[in-house]
mmCIF file of C-alpha atoms in Angstrom:
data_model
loop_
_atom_site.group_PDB
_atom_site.id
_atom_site.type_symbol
_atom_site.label_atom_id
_atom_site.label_comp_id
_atom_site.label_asym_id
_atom_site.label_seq_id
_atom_site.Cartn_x
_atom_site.Cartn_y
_atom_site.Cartn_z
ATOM 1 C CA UNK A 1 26.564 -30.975 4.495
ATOM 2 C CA UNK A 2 24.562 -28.060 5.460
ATOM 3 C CA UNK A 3 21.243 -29.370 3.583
ATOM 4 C CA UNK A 4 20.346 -32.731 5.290
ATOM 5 C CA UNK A 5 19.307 -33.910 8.404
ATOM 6 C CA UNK A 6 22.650 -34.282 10.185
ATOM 7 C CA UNK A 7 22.719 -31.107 12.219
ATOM 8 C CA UNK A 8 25.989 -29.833 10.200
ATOM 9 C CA UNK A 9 29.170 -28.823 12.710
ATOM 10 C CA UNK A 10 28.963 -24.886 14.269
ATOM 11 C CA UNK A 11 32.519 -23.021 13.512
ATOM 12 C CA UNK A 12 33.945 -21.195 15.833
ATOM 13 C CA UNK A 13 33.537 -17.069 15.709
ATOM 14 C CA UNK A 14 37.248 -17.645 15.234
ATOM 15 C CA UNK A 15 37.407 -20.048 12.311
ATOM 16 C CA UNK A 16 34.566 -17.777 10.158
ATOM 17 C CA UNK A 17 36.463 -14.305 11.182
ATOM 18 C CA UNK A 18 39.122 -16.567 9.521
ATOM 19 C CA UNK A 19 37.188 -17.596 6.557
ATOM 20 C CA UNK A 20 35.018 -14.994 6.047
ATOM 21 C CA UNK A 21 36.360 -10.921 5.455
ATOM 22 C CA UNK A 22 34.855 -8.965 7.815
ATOM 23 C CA UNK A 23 32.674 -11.576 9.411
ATOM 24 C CA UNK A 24 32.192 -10.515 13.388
ATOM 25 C CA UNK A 25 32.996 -6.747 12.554
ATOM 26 C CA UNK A 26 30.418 -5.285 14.826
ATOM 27 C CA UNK A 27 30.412 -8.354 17.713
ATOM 28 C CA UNK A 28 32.771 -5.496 20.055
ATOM 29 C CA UNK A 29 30.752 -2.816 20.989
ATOM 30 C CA UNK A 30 33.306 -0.050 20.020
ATOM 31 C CA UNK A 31 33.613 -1.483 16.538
ATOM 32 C CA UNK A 32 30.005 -1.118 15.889
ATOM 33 C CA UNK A 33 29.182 2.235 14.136
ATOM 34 C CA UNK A 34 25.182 2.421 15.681
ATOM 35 C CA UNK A 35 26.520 2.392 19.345
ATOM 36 C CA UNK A 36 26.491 6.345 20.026
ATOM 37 C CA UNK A 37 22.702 6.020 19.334
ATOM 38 C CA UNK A 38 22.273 2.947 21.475
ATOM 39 C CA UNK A 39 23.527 5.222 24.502
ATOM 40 C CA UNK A 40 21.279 6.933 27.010
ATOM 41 C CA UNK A 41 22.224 10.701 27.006
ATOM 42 C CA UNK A 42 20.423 13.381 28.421
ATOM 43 C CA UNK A 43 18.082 14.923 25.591
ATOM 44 C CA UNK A 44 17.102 17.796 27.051
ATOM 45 C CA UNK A 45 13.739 16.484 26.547
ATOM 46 C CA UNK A 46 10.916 17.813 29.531
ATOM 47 C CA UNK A 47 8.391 14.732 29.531
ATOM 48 C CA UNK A 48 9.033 10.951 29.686
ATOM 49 C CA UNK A 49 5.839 10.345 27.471
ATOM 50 C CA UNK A 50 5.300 12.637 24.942
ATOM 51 C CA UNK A 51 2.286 14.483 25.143
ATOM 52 C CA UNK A 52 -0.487 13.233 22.831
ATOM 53 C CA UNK A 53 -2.065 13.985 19.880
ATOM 54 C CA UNK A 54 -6.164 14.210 20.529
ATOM 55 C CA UNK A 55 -8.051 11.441 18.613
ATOM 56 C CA UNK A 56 -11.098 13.531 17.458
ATOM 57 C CA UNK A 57 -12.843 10.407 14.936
ATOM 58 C CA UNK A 58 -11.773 6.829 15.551
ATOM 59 C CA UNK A 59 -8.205 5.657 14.297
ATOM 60 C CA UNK A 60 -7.415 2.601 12.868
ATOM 61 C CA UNK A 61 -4.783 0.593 15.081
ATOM 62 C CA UNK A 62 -3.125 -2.552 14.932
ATOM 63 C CA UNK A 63 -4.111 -5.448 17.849
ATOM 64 C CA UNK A 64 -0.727 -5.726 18.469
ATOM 65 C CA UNK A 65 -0.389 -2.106 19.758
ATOM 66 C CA UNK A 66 -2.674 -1.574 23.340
ATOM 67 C CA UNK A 67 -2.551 1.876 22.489
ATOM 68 C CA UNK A 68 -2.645 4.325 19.489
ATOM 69 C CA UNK A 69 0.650 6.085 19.050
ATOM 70 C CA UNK A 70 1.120 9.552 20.323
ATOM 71 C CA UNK A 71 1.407 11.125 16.941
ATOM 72 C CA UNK A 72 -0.125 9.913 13.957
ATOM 73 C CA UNK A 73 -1.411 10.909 10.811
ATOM 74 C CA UNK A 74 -4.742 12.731 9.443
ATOM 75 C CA UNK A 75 -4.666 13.008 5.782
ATOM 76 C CA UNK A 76 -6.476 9.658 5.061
ATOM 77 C CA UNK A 77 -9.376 9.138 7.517
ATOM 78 C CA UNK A 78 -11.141 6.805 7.554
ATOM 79 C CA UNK A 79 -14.983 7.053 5.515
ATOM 80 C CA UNK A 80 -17.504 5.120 3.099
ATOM 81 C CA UNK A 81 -16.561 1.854 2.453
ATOM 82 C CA UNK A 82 -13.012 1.718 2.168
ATOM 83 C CA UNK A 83 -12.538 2.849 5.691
ATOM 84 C CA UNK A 84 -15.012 -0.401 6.727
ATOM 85 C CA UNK A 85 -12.508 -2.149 4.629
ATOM 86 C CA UNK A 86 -9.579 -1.017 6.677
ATOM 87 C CA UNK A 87 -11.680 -0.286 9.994
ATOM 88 C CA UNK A 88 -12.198 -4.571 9.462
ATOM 89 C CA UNK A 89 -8.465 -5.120 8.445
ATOM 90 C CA UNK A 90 -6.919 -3.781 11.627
ATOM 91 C CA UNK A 91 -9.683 -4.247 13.883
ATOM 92 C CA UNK A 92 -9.735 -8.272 13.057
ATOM 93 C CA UNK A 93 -5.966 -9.239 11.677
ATOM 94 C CA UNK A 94 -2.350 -9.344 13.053
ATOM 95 C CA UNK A 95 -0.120 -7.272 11.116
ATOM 96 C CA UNK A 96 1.397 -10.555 10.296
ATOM 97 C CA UNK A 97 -1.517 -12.082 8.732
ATOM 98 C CA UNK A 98 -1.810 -11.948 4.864
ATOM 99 C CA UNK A 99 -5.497 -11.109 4.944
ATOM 100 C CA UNK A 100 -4.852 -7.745 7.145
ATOM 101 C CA UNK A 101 -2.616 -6.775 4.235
ATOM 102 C CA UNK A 102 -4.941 -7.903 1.284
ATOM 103 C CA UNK A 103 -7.800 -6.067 3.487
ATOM 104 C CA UNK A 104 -5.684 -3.175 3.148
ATOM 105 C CA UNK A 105 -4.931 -3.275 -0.883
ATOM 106 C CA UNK A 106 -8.611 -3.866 -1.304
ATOM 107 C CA UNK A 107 -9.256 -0.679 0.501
ATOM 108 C CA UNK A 108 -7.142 1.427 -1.525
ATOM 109 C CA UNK A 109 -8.329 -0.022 -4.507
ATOM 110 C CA UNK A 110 -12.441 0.632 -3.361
ATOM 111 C CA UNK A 111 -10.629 4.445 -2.046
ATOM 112 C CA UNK A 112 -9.843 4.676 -5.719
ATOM 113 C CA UNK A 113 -13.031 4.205 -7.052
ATOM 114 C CA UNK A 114 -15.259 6.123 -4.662
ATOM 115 C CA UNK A 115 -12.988 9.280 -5.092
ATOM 116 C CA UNK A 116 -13.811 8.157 -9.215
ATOM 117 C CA UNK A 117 -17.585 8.214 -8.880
ATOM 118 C CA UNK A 118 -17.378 11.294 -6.301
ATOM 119 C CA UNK A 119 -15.491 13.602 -9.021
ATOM 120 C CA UNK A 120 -18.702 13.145 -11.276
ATOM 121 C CA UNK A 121 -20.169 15.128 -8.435
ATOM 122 C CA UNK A 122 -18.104 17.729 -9.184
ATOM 123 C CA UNK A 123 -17.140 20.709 -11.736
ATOM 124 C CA UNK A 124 -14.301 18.932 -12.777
ATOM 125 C CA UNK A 125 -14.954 15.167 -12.954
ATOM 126 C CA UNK A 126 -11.849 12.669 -13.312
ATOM 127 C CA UNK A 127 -10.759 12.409 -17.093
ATOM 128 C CA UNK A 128 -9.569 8.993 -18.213
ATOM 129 C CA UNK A 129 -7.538 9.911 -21.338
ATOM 130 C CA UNK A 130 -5.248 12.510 -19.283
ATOM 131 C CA UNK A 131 -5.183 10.653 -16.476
ATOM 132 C CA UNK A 132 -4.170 7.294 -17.061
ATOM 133 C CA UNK A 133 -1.655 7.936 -19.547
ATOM 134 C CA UNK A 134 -3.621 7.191 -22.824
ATOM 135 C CA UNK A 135 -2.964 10.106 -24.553
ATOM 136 C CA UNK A 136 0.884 9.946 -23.565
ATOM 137 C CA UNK A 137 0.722 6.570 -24.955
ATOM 138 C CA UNK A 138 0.676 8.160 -28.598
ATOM 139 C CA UNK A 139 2.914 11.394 -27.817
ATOM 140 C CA UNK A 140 5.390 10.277 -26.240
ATOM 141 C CA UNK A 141 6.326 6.542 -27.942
ATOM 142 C CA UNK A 142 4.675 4.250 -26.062
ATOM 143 C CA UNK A 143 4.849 1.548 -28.334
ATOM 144 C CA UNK A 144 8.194 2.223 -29.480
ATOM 145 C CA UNK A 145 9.492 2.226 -26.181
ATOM 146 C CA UNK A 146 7.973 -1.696 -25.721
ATOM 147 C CA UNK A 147 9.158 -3.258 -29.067
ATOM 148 C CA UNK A 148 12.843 -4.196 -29.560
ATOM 149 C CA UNK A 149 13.741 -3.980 -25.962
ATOM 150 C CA UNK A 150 14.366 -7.136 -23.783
ATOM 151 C CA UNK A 151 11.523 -6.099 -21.205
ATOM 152 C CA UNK A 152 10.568 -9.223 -19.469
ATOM 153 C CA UNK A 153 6.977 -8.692 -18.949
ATOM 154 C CA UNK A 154 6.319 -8.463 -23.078
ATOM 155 C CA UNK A 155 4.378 -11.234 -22.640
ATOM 156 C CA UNK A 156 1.630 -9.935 -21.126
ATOM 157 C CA UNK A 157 1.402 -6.124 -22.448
ATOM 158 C CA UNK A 158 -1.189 -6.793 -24.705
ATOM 159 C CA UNK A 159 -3.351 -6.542 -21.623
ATOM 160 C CA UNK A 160 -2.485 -3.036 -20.162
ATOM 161 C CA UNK A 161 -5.083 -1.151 -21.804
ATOM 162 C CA UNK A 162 -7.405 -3.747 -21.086
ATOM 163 C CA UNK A 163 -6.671 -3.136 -17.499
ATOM 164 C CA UNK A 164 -6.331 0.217 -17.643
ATOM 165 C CA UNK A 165 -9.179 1.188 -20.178
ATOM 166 C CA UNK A 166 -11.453 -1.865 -18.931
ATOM 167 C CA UNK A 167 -12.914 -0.527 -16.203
ATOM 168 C CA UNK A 168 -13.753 2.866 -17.812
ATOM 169 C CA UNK A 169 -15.550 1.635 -20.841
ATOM 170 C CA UNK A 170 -17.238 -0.472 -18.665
ATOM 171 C CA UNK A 171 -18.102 2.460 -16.317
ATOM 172 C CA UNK A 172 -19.769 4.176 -19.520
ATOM 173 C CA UNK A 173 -21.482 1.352 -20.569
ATOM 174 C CA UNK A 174 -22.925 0.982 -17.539
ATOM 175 C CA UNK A 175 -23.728 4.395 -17.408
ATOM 176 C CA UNK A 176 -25.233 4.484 -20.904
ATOM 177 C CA UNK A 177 -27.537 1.506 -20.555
ATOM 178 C CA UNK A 178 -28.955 3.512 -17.101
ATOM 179 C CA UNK A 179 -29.395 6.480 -18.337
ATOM 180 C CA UNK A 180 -31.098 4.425 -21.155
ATOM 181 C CA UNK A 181 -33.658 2.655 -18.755
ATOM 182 C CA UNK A 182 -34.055 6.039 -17.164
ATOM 183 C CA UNK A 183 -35.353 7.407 -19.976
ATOM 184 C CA UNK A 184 -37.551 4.349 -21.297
ATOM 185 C CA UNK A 185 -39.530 4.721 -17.815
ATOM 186 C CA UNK A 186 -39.723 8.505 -18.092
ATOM 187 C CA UNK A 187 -41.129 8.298 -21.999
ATOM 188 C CA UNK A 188 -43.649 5.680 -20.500
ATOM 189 C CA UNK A 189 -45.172 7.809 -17.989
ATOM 190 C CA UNK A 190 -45.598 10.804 -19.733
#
């Protein structure tokens, strides 16, 4: 029995290439389709390092890693505070550890919200009905395309606008009430 504590008997690679189709296909090196790129052939290549990319602002890297890979990306650098966020998540957590990779969701999520509140800055802030898919809510069948259908997560649907509206309304509430209390102490000192 394969489940208790008896330590159950090991087959033979014989008896499971009997039992099993195609068990053991790839144990002989010329059966095994990945070989050609497990052999060393010449490249061609003219260093035996590759030559590196300059770091010009700090780069996250993992601990596991004593140095930063000779190539790596630049399109999300690291600022504000999502990049402490991250900055923390590699500089204090293995890869392996849950709380690197929570570290890292939390970051996105506080990357989300600064490039919110930094589009207010701008011409053209962030609008919420085009955006999050209100509008295509009503358009294009939204609720049609929920009822009668054997989704499994029906049971908690009644909360996607409240997650995806929440935080907006909130936002202009927010908003409202300080521009509110801005106004109070203005009135009062004139």
């Amino acid at each position: 029995m394969t489940y208790t504590s008896e330590h159950p008997p090991v087959p033979s690679a014989d008896e499971l290439r009997a039992r099993i189709p195609g068990w053991g296909a790839d144990l002989d090196p010329k059966d095994r389709p990945s070989v050609p790129k497990l052999r060393r052939e010449e490249t061609g290549a003219h260093w035996d390092f590759p030559e590196r990319q300059p770091e010009t602002a700090p780069r996250e890297r993992s601990i596991e890693h004593a140095i930063l890979t000779p190539v790596f990306g630049t399109s999300a650098p690291l600022r504000g505070l999502s990049g402490r966020i991250r900055w923390h998540a590699y500089r204090r957590y293995s890869e392996g550890r849950t709380a690197h990779w929570l570290l890292l969701v939390l970051g996105d999520r506080v990357d989300a919200w600064e490039n919110h509140l930094r589009s207010f800055a701008t011409a053209r802030p962030d609008n919420p009905i085009t955006e999050t898919g209100i509008r295509a809510e009503f358009t294009h069948g939204g609720v049609r395309s929920r009822t009668g259908t054997a989704r499994i997560y029906r049971n908690h649907q009644w909360l996607d606008p409240i997650l995806v509206a929440g935080p907006w309304i909130a936002g202009g509430v927010l908003a409202a009430r300080t521009a509110r209390a801005v106004g109070r102490r203005v009135r009062l000192r004139h």
